[in-house]
Tab-separated table of C-alpha atoms in Angstrom:
chain	number	residue	atom	x	y	z
Y	1	UNK	CA	102.699	82.617	103.807
Y	2	UNK	CA	99.310	84.167	103.076
Y	3	UNK	CA	97.879	86.575	105.612
Y	4	UNK	CA	94.789	84.437	106.261
Y	5	UNK	CA	94.704	80.641	106.271
Y	6	UNK	CA	92.432	77.843	107.429
Y	7	UNK	CA	94.623	75.357	109.280
Y	8	UNK	CA	93.618	71.704	109.560
Y	9	UNK	CA	94.783	68.676	111.500
Y	10	UNK	CA	98.329	68.677	112.920
Y	11	UNK	CA	99.002	72.117	111.413
Y	12	UNK	CA	96.863	73.688	114.143
Y	13	UNK	CA	98.982	72.443	117.038
Y	14	UNK	CA	102.197	72.979	115.078
Y	15	UNK	CA	101.298	76.616	114.441
Y	16	UNK	CA	100.443	77.172	118.098
Y	17	UNK	CA	103.829	75.734	119.017
Y	18	UNK	CA	105.839	77.679	116.426
Y	19	UNK	CA	104.226	81.119	116.667
Y	20	UNK	CA	106.420	83.560	118.636
Y	21	UNK	CA	104.785	84.969	121.751
Y	22	UNK	CA	101.729	82.713	121.471
Y	23	UNK	CA	99.105	83.079	124.221
Y	24	UNK	CA	96.324	80.492	124.389
Y	25	UNK	CA	92.841	81.301	125.699
Y	26	UNK	CA	90.626	78.290	126.360
Y	27	UNK	CA	86.918	77.945	127.065
Y	28	UNK	CA	85.700	76.838	130.465
Y	29	UNK	CA	82.563	74.807	131.012
Y	30	UNK	CA	79.694	76.655	132.687
Y	31	UNK	CA	79.426	74.216	135.582
Y	32	UNK	CA	76.171	75.492	137.194
Y	33	UNK	CA	74.224	75.474	133.933
Y	34	UNK	CA	75.686	72.190	132.731
Y	35	UNK	CA	75.125	70.572	136.126
Y	36	UNK	CA	71.509	71.678	136.135
Y	37	UNK	CA	70.971	70.453	132.571
Y	38	UNK	CA	72.586	67.097	133.312
Y	39	UNK	CA	70.533	66.655	136.469
Y	40	UNK	CA	67.263	67.440	134.703
Y	41	UNK	CA	68.189	65.171	131.828
Y	42	UNK	CA	68.941	62.218	134.068
Y	43	UNK	CA	65.762	62.802	136.089
Y	44	UNK	CA	63.729	62.862	132.885
Y	45	UNK	CA	65.215	59.562	131.737
Y	46	UNK	CA	64.678	58.034	135.170
Y	47	UNK	CA	61.057	59.206	135.201
Y	48	UNK	CA	60.532	57.677	131.764
Y	49	UNK	CA	61.897	54.328	132.943
Y	50	UNK	CA	59.713	54.369	136.074
Y	51	UNK	CA	56.681	55.307	134.011
Y	52	UNK	CA	57.344	52.452	131.603
Y	53	UNK	CA	57.642	49.773	134.283
Y	54	UNK	CA	54.970	51.078	136.667
Y	55	UNK	CA	52.196	52.411	134.454
Y	56	UNK	CA	53.071	50.770	131.171
Y	57	UNK	CA	52.389	52.348	127.801
Y	58	UNK	CA	49.095	53.410	126.404
Y	59	UNK	CA	47.232	56.635	125.817
Y	60	UNK	CA	48.494	59.475	127.995
Y	61	UNK	CA	51.377	57.428	129.409
Y	62	UNK	CA	52.811	56.823	125.960
Y	63	UNK	CA	52.858	60.557	125.215
Y	64	UNK	CA	54.424	61.319	128.609
Y	65	UNK	CA	57.041	58.609	128.081
Y	66	UNK	CA	58.034	60.034	124.692
Y	67	UNK	CA	58.269	63.580	126.067
Y	68	UNK	CA	60.429	62.509	129.016
Y	69	UNK	CA	62.761	60.465	126.806
Y	70	UNK	CA	63.128	63.320	124.302
Y	71	UNK	CA	63.767	65.885	127.040
Y	72	UNK	CA	66.297	63.698	128.832
Y	73	UNK	CA	68.240	62.872	125.669
Y	74	UNK	CA	68.240	66.521	124.536
Y	75	UNK	CA	69.603	67.790	127.840
Y	76	UNK	CA	72.264	65.091	128.047
Y	77	UNK	CA	73.279	65.779	124.434
Y	78	UNK	CA	73.612	69.481	125.218
Y	79	UNK	CA	75.912	68.693	128.140
Y	80	UNK	CA	78.023	66.410	125.950
Y	81	UNK	CA	78.263	69.051	123.216
Y	82	UNK	CA	79.192	71.750	125.718
Y	83	UNK	CA	81.920	69.583	127.227
Y	84	UNK	CA	83.448	68.869	123.817
Y	85	UNK	CA	83.187	72.526	122.832
Y	86	UNK	CA	85.000	73.753	125.927
Y	87	UNK	CA	87.664	71.072	125.549
Y	88	UNK	CA	88.460	71.654	121.862
Y	89	UNK	CA	87.829	75.330	121.055
Y	90	UNK	CA	90.273	78.164	121.708
Y	91	UNK	CA	91.397	81.667	120.797
Y	92	UNK	CA	95.119	82.455	120.606
Y	93	UNK	CA	97.231	85.534	119.959
Y	94	UNK	CA	100.860	85.818	118.932
Y	95	UNK	CA	103.248	88.512	117.806
Y	96	UNK	CA	102.154	87.999	114.196
Y	97	UNK	CA	98.581	86.747	114.129
Y	98	UNK	CA	95.269	85.794	115.732
Y	99	UNK	CA	94.125	82.162	115.773
Y	100	UNK	CA	90.470	81.162	116.231
Y	101	UNK	CA	88.973	77.686	116.053
Y	102	UNK	CA	89.373	74.240	117.548
Y	103	UNK	CA	91.952	71.481	117.717
Y	104	UNK	CA	90.974	70.209	114.253
Y	105	UNK	CA	90.388	73.426	112.262
Y	106	UNK	CA	91.446	76.984	113.041
Y	107	UNK	CA	91.767	80.295	111.234
Y	108	UNK	CA	95.128	82.048	111.247
Y	109	UNK	CA	94.733	85.783	110.533
Y	110	UNK	CA	97.701	88.164	110.533
Y	111	UNK	CA	97.298	91.431	112.411
Y	112	UNK	CA	97.424	93.774	109.368
Y	113	UNK	CA	94.064	92.287	108.303
Y	114	UNK	CA	92.486	93.010	111.703
Y	115	UNK	CA	91.388	96.622	112.188
Y	116	UNK	CA	88.679	98.441	114.110
Y	117	UNK	CA	86.568	98.220	110.966
Y	118	UNK	CA	86.967	94.479	110.355
Y	119	UNK	CA	86.683	93.591	114.070
Y	120	UNK	CA	83.740	95.674	115.248
Y	121	UNK	CA	83.692	95.878	119.043
Y	122	UNK	CA	80.714	98.249	119.067
Y	123	UNK	CA	78.670	95.893	116.888
Y	124	UNK	CA	79.388	92.852	119.060
Y	125	UNK	CA	76.558	90.320	119.070
Y	126	UNK	CA	75.238	90.332	122.621
Y	127	UNK	CA	72.276	88.672	124.341
Y	128	UNK	CA	71.576	87.335	127.848
Y	129	UNK	CA	72.711	83.852	126.810
Y	130	UNK	CA	75.591	84.472	124.412
Y	131	UNK	CA	78.069	87.022	123.071
Y	132	UNK	CA	80.531	86.972	120.210
Y	133	UNK	CA	82.822	89.160	118.130
Y	134	UNK	CA	82.557	89.051	114.342
Y	135	UNK	CA	85.716	89.342	112.267
Y	136	UNK	CA	84.996	90.111	108.615
Y	137	UNK	CA	88.149	90.315	106.532
Y	138	UNK	CA	89.489	89.047	103.202
Y	139	UNK	CA	86.022	87.818	102.263
Y	140	UNK	CA	85.706	85.622	105.373
Y	141	UNK	CA	83.351	85.857	108.358
Y	142	UNK	CA	85.012	84.433	111.466
Y	143	UNK	CA	83.010	84.210	114.679
Y	144	UNK	CA	84.812	84.600	118.012
Y	145	UNK	CA	82.445	83.371	120.769
Y	146	UNK	CA	82.854	85.147	124.107
Y	147	UNK	CA	80.355	83.097	126.070
Y	148	UNK	CA	77.535	80.658	125.353
Y	149	UNK	CA	75.015	78.926	127.623
Y	150	UNK	CA	77.509	76.107	128.190
Y	151	UNK	CA	81.002	77.677	128.055
Y	152	UNK	CA	82.881	80.966	128.351
Y	153	UNK	CA	86.342	82.284	127.533
Y	154	UNK	CA	88.833	82.337	130.375
Y	155	UNK	CA	91.044	85.411	130.945
Y	156	UNK	CA	88.703	87.540	128.846
Y	157	UNK	CA	90.192	90.830	130.053
Y	158	UNK	CA	93.684	89.756	129.004
Y	159	UNK	CA	92.407	88.688	125.579
Y	160	UNK	CA	90.646	92.014	125.030
Y	161	UNK	CA	93.783	93.834	126.111
Y	162	UNK	CA	95.829	91.849	123.588
Y	163	UNK	CA	93.363	92.604	120.793
Y	164	UNK	CA	93.227	96.326	121.555
Y	165	UNK	CA	97.003	96.514	121.840
Y	166	UNK	CA	97.508	95.016	118.394
Y	167	UNK	CA	94.712	97.102	116.890
Y	168	UNK	CA	96.298	100.299	118.223
Y	169	UNK	CA	99.715	99.204	116.959
Y	170	UNK	CA	98.346	98.542	113.477
Y	171	UNK	CA	96.495	101.864	113.504
Y	172	UNK	CA	99.657	103.787	114.405
Y	173	UNK	CA	101.563	101.956	111.691
Y	174	UNK	CA	98.961	102.937	109.107
Y	175	UNK	CA	99.091	106.588	110.222
Y	176	UNK	CA	102.891	106.590	109.972
Y	177	UNK	CA	102.707	105.168	106.458
Y	178	UNK	CA	100.183	107.819	105.437
Y	179	UNK	CA	102.390	110.531	106.915
Y	180	UNK	CA	105.432	109.258	105.022
Y	181	UNK	CA	103.431	109.149	101.795
Y	182	UNK	CA	102.241	112.724	102.345
Y	183	UNK	CA	105.809	113.886	102.956
Y	184	UNK	CA	106.988	112.141	99.789
Y	185	UNK	CA	104.211	113.783	97.768
Y	186	UNK	CA	105.061	117.191	99.203
Y	187	UNK	CA	108.741	116.728	98.388
Y	188	UNK	CA	107.896	115.719	94.817
Y	189	UNK	CA	105.706	118.803	94.399
Y	190	UNK	CA	108.465	121.078	95.697
Y	191	UNK	CA	110.990	119.500	93.342
Y	192	UNK	CA	108.585	119.937	90.439
Y	193	UNK	CA	107.995	123.591	91.348
Y	194	UNK	CA	111.711	124.322	91.509
Y	195	UNK	CA	112.347	122.654	88.166
Y	196	UNK	CA	109.590	124.739	86.497
Y	197	UNK	CA	110.742	128.086	87.960
Y	198	UNK	CA	112.244	130.576	85.394
Y	199	UNK	CA	116.015	130.797	85.302
Y	200	UNK	CA	117.236	134.291	86.287
Y	201	UNK	CA	120.482	133.805	84.365
Y	202	UNK	CA	118.625	134.153	81.045
Y	203	UNK	CA	117.108	137.558	81.946
Y	204	UNK	CA	118.585	140.581	80.117
Y	205	UNK	CA	121.211	142.614	81.979
Y	206	UNK	CA	120.074	146.144	82.841
Y	207	UNK	CA	123.601	147.489	82.305
Y	208	UNK	CA	123.600	146.446	78.656
Y	209	UNK	CA	120.168	147.896	77.830
Y	210	UNK	CA	120.101	151.151	75.791
Y	211	UNK	CA	119.131	154.403	77.470
Y	212	UNK	CA	115.375	154.627	77.186
Y	213	UNK	CA	115.354	158.455	77.846
Y	214	UNK	CA	116.223	160.289	74.641
Y	215	UNK	CA	116.030	163.642	76.398
Y	216	UNK	CA	119.320	162.948	78.060
Y	217	UNK	CA	121.112	163.024	74.678
Y	218	UNK	CA	122.250	166.418	73.293
Y	219	UNK	CA	121.783	167.243	69.603
């Protein structure tokens, strides 16, 4: 299995079921904001209906009617979109991978592809109305929404703890691999140095060398 895959259809739920140690994090609807938007939307539609039957259409009333209808439909559509988003989207972690997406399509990314460089916590997109993490790995840009005007991730602290735990584990594994490689290189260099060292057994024996002091010989 490849380290990054885009799952579709039944494969999404099957993967969530089969992954060992899977933890699912769902989005929760922002009830105060959605309630306010729905209320304003319904009031706008009601005002448009009253305006139509009481004042009729023509001139200023036509423009007001169009504005009220557009505002009401936009707000109600936003509430509907937010409800579907919170119901379908999720983030999940397992012993082997991270899953991000919805019930129909989701990315499956194995932990070795997720590092502190590819998942930049410090560069998290943050504004008063939304926040998200950006995962850039294997040529893909995967957005992980934290909160939006209409929904937010539940158990956010636990999710962040899971992410940091796996990031630290992967970092330690990489350091261990680098240490092993360095030890192997050092061992190879030592072996090469020993093999190139001169052999003392081939050196001439001092006992067999002639006397270099001729003065010690008598005529």
